[in-house]
Coordinates of C-alpha atoms and ligand atoms in Angstrom, one line a residue:
X7 CA 17.0 -7.2 28.2
X8 CA 17.0 -5.1 25.1
X9 CA 13.8 -3.0 24.9
X10 CA 12.0 -3.3 21.6
X11 CA 10.8 0.0 20.0
X12 CA 7.2 1.1 20.4
X13 CA 5.5 1.7 17.1
X14 CA 2.2 3.5 16.4
X15 CA 0.5 2.3 13.2
X16 CA -2.3 4.4 11.7
X17 CA -4.8 2.5 9.5
X18 CA -3.5 -0.8 11.0
X19 CA -6.8 -2.5 10.4
X20 CA -6.5 -2.0 6.7
X21 CA -5.0 -4.3 4.0
X22 CA -1.3 -3.4 4.1
X23 CA -1.5 -2.1 7.6
X24 CA -2.7 -5.3 9.1
X25 CA 0.0 -7.4 7.4
X26 CA 2.6 -5.0 8.7
X27 CA 1.2 -5.1 12.3
X28 CA 1.3 -8.9 12.1
X29 CA 5.0 -8.9 11.1
X30 CA 5.9 -6.2 13.6
X31 CA 4.4 -8.1 16.5
X32 CA 6.1 -11.4 15.4
X33 CA 9.4 -9.5 15.5
X34 CA 8.8 -8.3 19.0
X35 CA 7.9 -4.7 18.4
X36 CA 5.3 -3.2 20.8
X37 CA 2.5 -2.1 18.5
X38 CA -0.4 0.3 19.0
X39 CA -2.9 0.7 16.2
X40 CA -5.3 3.5 15.5
X41 CA -8.0 3.0 13.0
X42 CA -11.4 4.7 12.6
X43 CA -12.7 1.5 11.0
X44 CA -14.3 3.4 8.1
X45 CA -12.5 1.0 5.8
X46 CA -10.5 -1.3 8.0
X47 CA -11.7 -4.5 9.8
X48 CA -11.3 -4.8 13.6
X49 CA -10.9 -8.6 13.2
X50 CA -7.6 -7.9 11.3
X51 CA -5.9 -6.6 14.4
X52 CA -5.4 -8.1 17.9
X53 CA -8.1 -6.4 20.0
X54 CA -5.6 -5.4 22.7
X55 CA -3.6 -3.3 20.2
X56 CA -6.5 -1.5 18.5
X57 CA -7.7 1.9 19.4
X58 CA -10.7 3.1 17.4
X59 CA -9.6 6.7 16.8
X60 CA -9.7 9.3 14.0
X61 CA -6.6 11.0 12.7
X62 CA -8.4 14.2 13.6
X63 CA -8.7 13.3 17.3
X64 CA -5.7 15.4 18.4
X65 CA -6.0 14.8 22.2
X66 CA -6.4 11.1 21.9
X67 CA -3.5 10.9 19.4
X68 CA -1.2 12.8 21.7
X69 CA -2.2 10.8 24.7
X70 CA -1.6 7.5 22.9
X71 CA 1.8 8.6 21.7
X72 CA 2.8 9.7 25.2
X73 CA 1.5 6.8 27.1
X74 CA 2.8 4.3 24.6
X75 CA 6.2 6.1 24.6
X76 CA 6.1 5.9 20.8
X77 CA 9.4 5.8 19.0
X78 CA 8.1 5.9 15.4
X79 CA 4.8 6.1 13.5
X80 CA 3.9 4.1 10.4
X81 CA 1.1 6.0 8.7
X82 CA -1.2 4.0 6.4
X83 CA -4.6 5.6 7.2
X84 CA -5.9 6.9 3.9
X85 CA -8.5 6.5 1.2
X86 CA -7.1 4.7 -1.9
X87 CA -9.5 4.8 -4.8
X88 CA -8.2 6.8 -7.7
X89 CA -11.6 6.8 -9.5
X90 CA -13.4 8.0 -6.4
X91 CA -10.8 10.7 -5.9
X92 CA -11.5 12.2 -9.3
X93 CA -15.2 12.5 -8.4
X94 CA -14.8 13.6 -4.8
X95 CA -11.4 15.4 -4.5
X96 CA -12.4 17.1 -1.2
X97 CA -12.8 13.8 0.5
X98 CA -9.2 12.8 -0.5
X99 CA -7.6 16.1 0.4
X100 CA -9.4 16.1 3.7
X101 CA -8.8 12.6 4.8
X102 CA -5.4 11.9 3.3
X103 CA -3.8 15.4 3.4
X104 CA -5.5 17.2 6.2
X105 CA -5.6 13.9 8.2
X106 CA -1.9 13.6 7.9
X107 CA -1.4 17.2 9.1
X108 CA -3.4 16.5 12.2
X109 CA -1.3 13.4 12.8
X110 CA 1.9 15.4 12.4
X111 CA 0.7 18.1 14.8
X112 CA 0.1 15.4 17.4
X113 CA 3.6 13.9 16.7
X114 CA 5.1 17.4 17.2
X115 CA 3.3 17.8 20.6
X116 CA 4.3 14.3 21.7
X117 CA 7.9 14.7 20.5
X118 CA 7.8 11.8 17.9
X119 CA 10.2 12.4 15.1
X120 CA 10.3 9.2 13.0
X121 CA 7.7 8.4 10.4
X122 CA 7.1 5.8 7.6
X123 CA 4.6 7.2 5.2
X124 CA 2.4 5.2 2.7
X125 CA 3.0 7.0 -0.6
X126 CA 2.2 5.7 -4.0
X127 CA 3.5 5.3 -7.6
X128 CA 0.6 7.6 -8.5
X129 CA 2.9 10.5 -7.5
X130 CA 4.7 9.9 -10.9
X131 CA 1.5 10.3 -13.0
X132 CA 2.2 9.2 -16.5
X133 CA 5.9 8.4 -16.3
X134 CA 8.1 9.1 -19.2
X135 CA 10.6 6.3 -18.3
X136 CA 10.1 2.7 -17.2
X137 CA 11.3 1.3 -14.9
X138 CA 10.7 4.4 -12.8
X139 CA 13.4 5.7 -10.5
X140 CA 12.7 7.9 -7.5
X141 CA 14.2 10.8 -9.3
X142 CA 11.5 10.8 -12.0
X143 CA 9.3 13.9 -12.2
X144 CA 6.6 14.1 -9.6
X145 CA 3.4 15.0 -11.5
X146 CA 0.3 13.3 -10.1
X147 CA -2.6 13.2 -12.5
X148 CA -5.4 12.5 -10.0
X149 CA -6.4 13.9 -6.6
X150 CA -5.4 10.6 -4.8
X151 CA -1.8 10.9 -6.1
X152 CA -1.8 14.7 -5.4
X153 CA -3.0 14.1 -1.8
X154 CA 0.1 12.0 -1.3
X155 CA 2.4 14.4 -3.1
X156 CA 1.3 17.2 -0.8
X157 CA 2.1 15.1 2.3
X158 CA 5.5 14.2 0.9
X159 CA 6.3 17.9 0.4
X160 CA 5.2 18.8 4.0
X161 CA 7.4 16.0 5.3
X162 CA 10.4 17.7 3.6
X163 CA 9.6 20.9 5.5
X164 CA 9.1 19.0 8.8
X165 CA 12.6 17.5 8.3
X166 CA 14.1 21.0 7.9
X167 CA 12.0 22.7 10.6
X168 CA 11.9 20.1 13.3
X169 CA 14.2 17.2 12.4
X170 CA 11.4 14.8 11.6
X171 CA 13.0 12.0 9.6
X172 CA 10.6 10.2 7.3
X173 CA 10.6 7.4 4.8
X174 CA 8.1 7.5 2.0
X175 CA 7.4 4.2 0.5
X176 CA 5.9 4.7 -3.0
X177 CA 3.8 1.5 -3.5
X178 CA 3.3 -0.2 -6.8
X179 CA 0.5 -2.8 -6.9
X180 CA 0.0 -4.5 -3.5
X181 CA -1.6 -7.9 -3.7
X182 CA -1.7 -11.4 -2.3
X183 CA -2.6 -12.6 1.2
X184 CA -1.1 -14.1 4.4
X185 CA -3.4 -17.1 5.1
X186 CA -1.4 -18.2 8.2
X187 CA -2.5 -14.8 9.7
X188 CA -6.0 -15.0 8.2
X189 CA -5.2 -11.7 6.4
X190 CA -5.9 -10.6 2.8
X191 CA -7.6 -8.1 0.6
X192 CA -11.1 -7.1 1.6
X193 CA -11.9 -3.9 -0.1
X194 CA -15.5 -2.9 -0.4
X195 CA -16.2 -2.3 -3.2
X196 CA -13.3 -4.3 -4.6
X197 CA -11.6 -2.5 -7.5
X198 CA -8.3 -4.4 -7.8
X199 CA -7.4 -6.7 -10.6
X200 CA -6.4 -9.9 -8.9
X201 CA -9.3 -10.3 -6.5
X202 CA -11.7 -9.4 -9.3
X203 CA -10.2 -12.0 -11.6
X204 CA -10.4 -14.6 -8.8
X205 CA -14.0 -13.6 -8.1
X206 CA -14.8 -14.1 -11.8
X207 CA -13.3 -17.6 -11.6
X208 CA -15.3 -18.5 -8.5
X209 CA -18.7 -17.0 -9.6
X210 CA -18.5 -17.4 -13.4
X211 CA -19.4 -13.7 -13.8
X212 CA -16.9 -12.2 -16.2
X213 CA -14.3 -9.6 -15.2
X214 CA -13.8 -6.7 -17.6
X215 CA -10.3 -5.9 -18.9
X216 CA -9.9 -2.2 -19.2
X217 CA -8.5 -1.9 -22.7
X218 CA -6.4 -4.1 -24.9
X219 CA -5.1 -1.4 -27.2
X220 CA -2.2 0.0 -25.1
X221 CA 1.3 0.2 -26.6
X222 CA 2.4 -2.9 -24.8
X223 CA 3.3 -6.4 -26.3
X224 CA -0.2 -7.8 -25.7
X225 CA -2.1 -4.5 -25.6
X226 CA -3.0 -4.7 -21.9
X227 CA -1.5 -2.5 -19.1
X228 CA 1.6 -3.6 -17.3
X229 CA 1.9 -3.3 -13.6
X230 CA 4.5 -4.2 -10.9
X231 CA 2.7 -6.6 -8.5
X232 CA 4.2 -6.9 -5.1
X233 CA 3.1 -9.3 -2.4
X234 CA 1.6 -7.5 0.6
X235 CA 4.0 -9.4 2.9
X236 CA 7.0 -8.1 1.0
X237 CA 5.5 -4.6 1.3
X238 CA 5.1 -5.1 5.0
X239 CA 8.7 -6.2 5.4
X240 CA 9.8 -3.0 3.6
X241 CA 8.0 -1.0 6.3
X242 CA 9.9 -2.8 9.0
X243 CA 13.2 -2.3 7.2
X244 CA 12.2 1.4 6.9
X245 CA 11.4 1.7 10.6
X246 CA 14.7 0.0 11.5
X247 CA 16.5 2.4 9.1
X248 CA 15.0 5.5 10.8
X249 CA 15.6 4.2 14.3
X250 CA 19.2 3.6 13.3
X251 CA 19.5 7.3 12.4
X252 CA 18.7 7.1 8.7
X253 CA 18.0 10.3 6.8
X254 CA 14.7 11.3 5.2
X255 CA 14.3 9.4 1.9
X256 CA 11.7 8.1 -0.7
X257 CA 11.8 4.6 -2.0
X258 CA 9.9 2.8 -4.7
X259 CA 8.3 -0.3 -3.3
X260 CA 7.9 -2.7 -6.2
X261 CA 9.7 -5.7 -7.5
X262 CA 11.1 -4.2 -10.7
X263 CA 9.3 -6.8 -12.8
X264 CA 6.1 -5.9 -14.7
X265 CA 3.2 -8.2 -15.8
X266 CA 0.4 -7.4 -18.2
X267 CA -3.2 -7.9 -17.3
X268 CA -3.2 -10.9 -19.7
X269 CA -0.2 -12.4 -18.0
X270 CA -2.0 -12.1 -14.7
X271 CA -5.0 -13.9 -16.3
X272 CA -2.8 -16.7 -17.6
X273 CA -1.2 -17.1 -14.1
X274 CA -4.7 -17.3 -12.5
X275 CA -5.6 -20.0 -15.1
X276 CA -2.5 -22.0 -14.3
X277 CA -3.0 -21.7 -10.5
X278 CA -6.7 -22.4 -10.4
X279 CA -6.9 -24.8 -13.3
X280 CA -9.9 -22.9 -14.5
X281 CA -10.6 -20.5 -17.4
X282 CA -11.1 -16.9 -16.4
X283 CA -14.4 -15.6 -17.9
X284 CA -13.6 -12.1 -19.2
X285 CA -14.7 -9.4 -21.6
X286 CA -12.8 -6.5 -23.1
X287 CA -14.0 -3.0 -22.1
X288 CA -12.8 0.5 -22.8
X289 CA -9.7 1.9 -21.1
X290 CA -10.1 3.2 -17.5
X291 CA -9.5 6.9 -17.3
X292 CA -6.1 7.7 -15.9
X293 CA -4.4 4.3 -16.4
X294 CA -0.9 4.6 -17.7
X295 CA 0.2 1.8 -20.0
X296 CA 3.1 0.8 -17.8
X297 CA 4.0 1.3 -14.1
X298 CA 7.1 -0.6 -13.1
X299 CA 9.4 0.3 -10.2
X300 CA 13.1 0.7 -10.3
X301 CA 13.5 -0.7 -6.8
X302 CA 17.2 -0.8 -6.6
X303 CA 17.4 2.0 -4.0
X304 CA 15.1 0.1 -1.6
X305 CA 17.1 -3.1 -2.1
X306 CA 20.5 -1.4 -1.6
X307 CA 19.7 1.1 1.1
X308 CA 17.4 -1.0 3.3
X309 CA 18.9 -4.3 2.4
X310 CA 15.4 -5.5 1.3
X311 CA 14.3 -7.9 -1.3
X312 CA 11.0 -9.4 -2.3
X313 CA 10.5 -13.0 -1.1
X314 CA 6.9 -13.8 -2.0
X315 CA 6.3 -11.8 -5.1
X316 CA 6.3 -14.4 -7.9
X317 CA 3.0 -14.1 -9.7
X318 CA 2.3 -17.8 -8.8
X319 CA 2.7 -17.2 -5.0
X320 CA 0.7 -14.0 -5.2
X321 CA -2.2 -15.6 -7.0
X322 CA -2.0 -18.8 -5.0
X323 CA -2.2 -16.9 -1.7
X324 CA -5.0 -14.7 -2.9
X325 CA -7.0 -17.7 -4.3
X326 CA -6.8 -19.5 -0.9
X327 CA -8.0 -16.3 0.8
X328 CA -10.8 -15.8 -1.7
X329 CA -12.1 -19.3 -1.1
X330 CA -11.8 -19.2 2.6
X331 CA -13.5 -15.8 3.0
X332 CA -15.8 -15.2 0.2
X333 CA -17.0 -18.6 -1.1
Ligands
UDP406 N1 -7.9 -3.7 -14.4 C1 -8.7 -4.3 -15.3 N2 -10.0 -4.7 -14.9 C2 -10.4 -4.5 -13.6 C3 -9.6 -3.9 -12.7 C4 -8.3 -3.5 -13.1 O1 -8.4 -4.5 -16.4 O2 -11.6 -4.8 -13.3 C5 -6.5 -3.3 -14.8 C6 -6.3 -1.8 -14.7 O3 -6.6 -1.2 -15.8 C7 -4.7 -1.8 -14.4 C8 -4.5 -3.2 -13.7 O4 -5.6 -4.0 -14.0 O5 -4.1 -1.9 -15.7 C9 -4.3 -3.0 -12.2 O6 -5.4 -2.3 -11.7 P1 -5.7 -2.2 -10.2 O7 -7.0 -1.4 -10.1 O8 -5.6 -3.5 -9.5 O9 -4.5 -1.3 -9.6 P2 -3.9 0.1 -10.0 O10 -2.9 -0.1 -11.1 O11 -5.0 1.0 -10.4 O12 -3.3 0.6 -8.7

């Protein structure tokens, strides 16, 4: 019988991590999860796969990698709030950057040399071209993005120094839910557009649109919304690529199609059959007018394509999740 690879997933109890763990297990990978549960939910991961462990617990990380005969690590564990990162940069550089260094030191000790890393479109800052190719300038404009840039740079040196092959997936806007798996977006506090719009529909309390005077056709910001299950499948494609001997690379993980905030509102009104109560507020600091991926490299190199990322499917799945879990 063919032995399936053993994968260690950090932050596997979080939003994107839990969807990826679900798909990995369905495809027969042996999965160990570490999560400190500071943000993640233990119920989002099968109990027998979950190890409650910090990225800074070097002995436990090494022991887990050795006993699990880990072939590759998928590293999600990180804080994700851009706004908070501007107010508390130390927290982001400690958890996201120093935490990654601790993980990499444990990988070195255990001899693990394949890594898929959760990076972000925030590494591009305010892009000068849209759609954004991976070759665009790296110029983060907030500590969250910079905390990821620093890790990407370290990964280049680990490749040179020790042959660590890594894939950095630069996420655009993850959204949607997998209701068969009982998984979806549960951030606390929630700051993301789609769950906030759905909450406004459900509760009648208006959502605030952050600015309608951007240089876009309807004045609201344009983002590239990618269903979390499509993002999860990109991680699996990345793991397979690395296990097959693929070289270190960065890929934009988006659909290549952008939607404005108003277009998202219209989609929610179509799906729910209800009006979205909303008000217009000032711009949110640090929001570029448009972030849309050029995802051709991911499609071509990893033979990946989005299968669930129409705005309708995203909103429908998130609406079912909202009503099942928050009503
Ligand atoms: N947005 C908004 N109101 C909100 C939350 C978000 O208008 O309450 C806008 C935000 O300005 C951005 C888009 O929705 O243009 C997506 O924001 P989100 O926070 O979901 O993701 P981000 O783009 O920051 O990763």
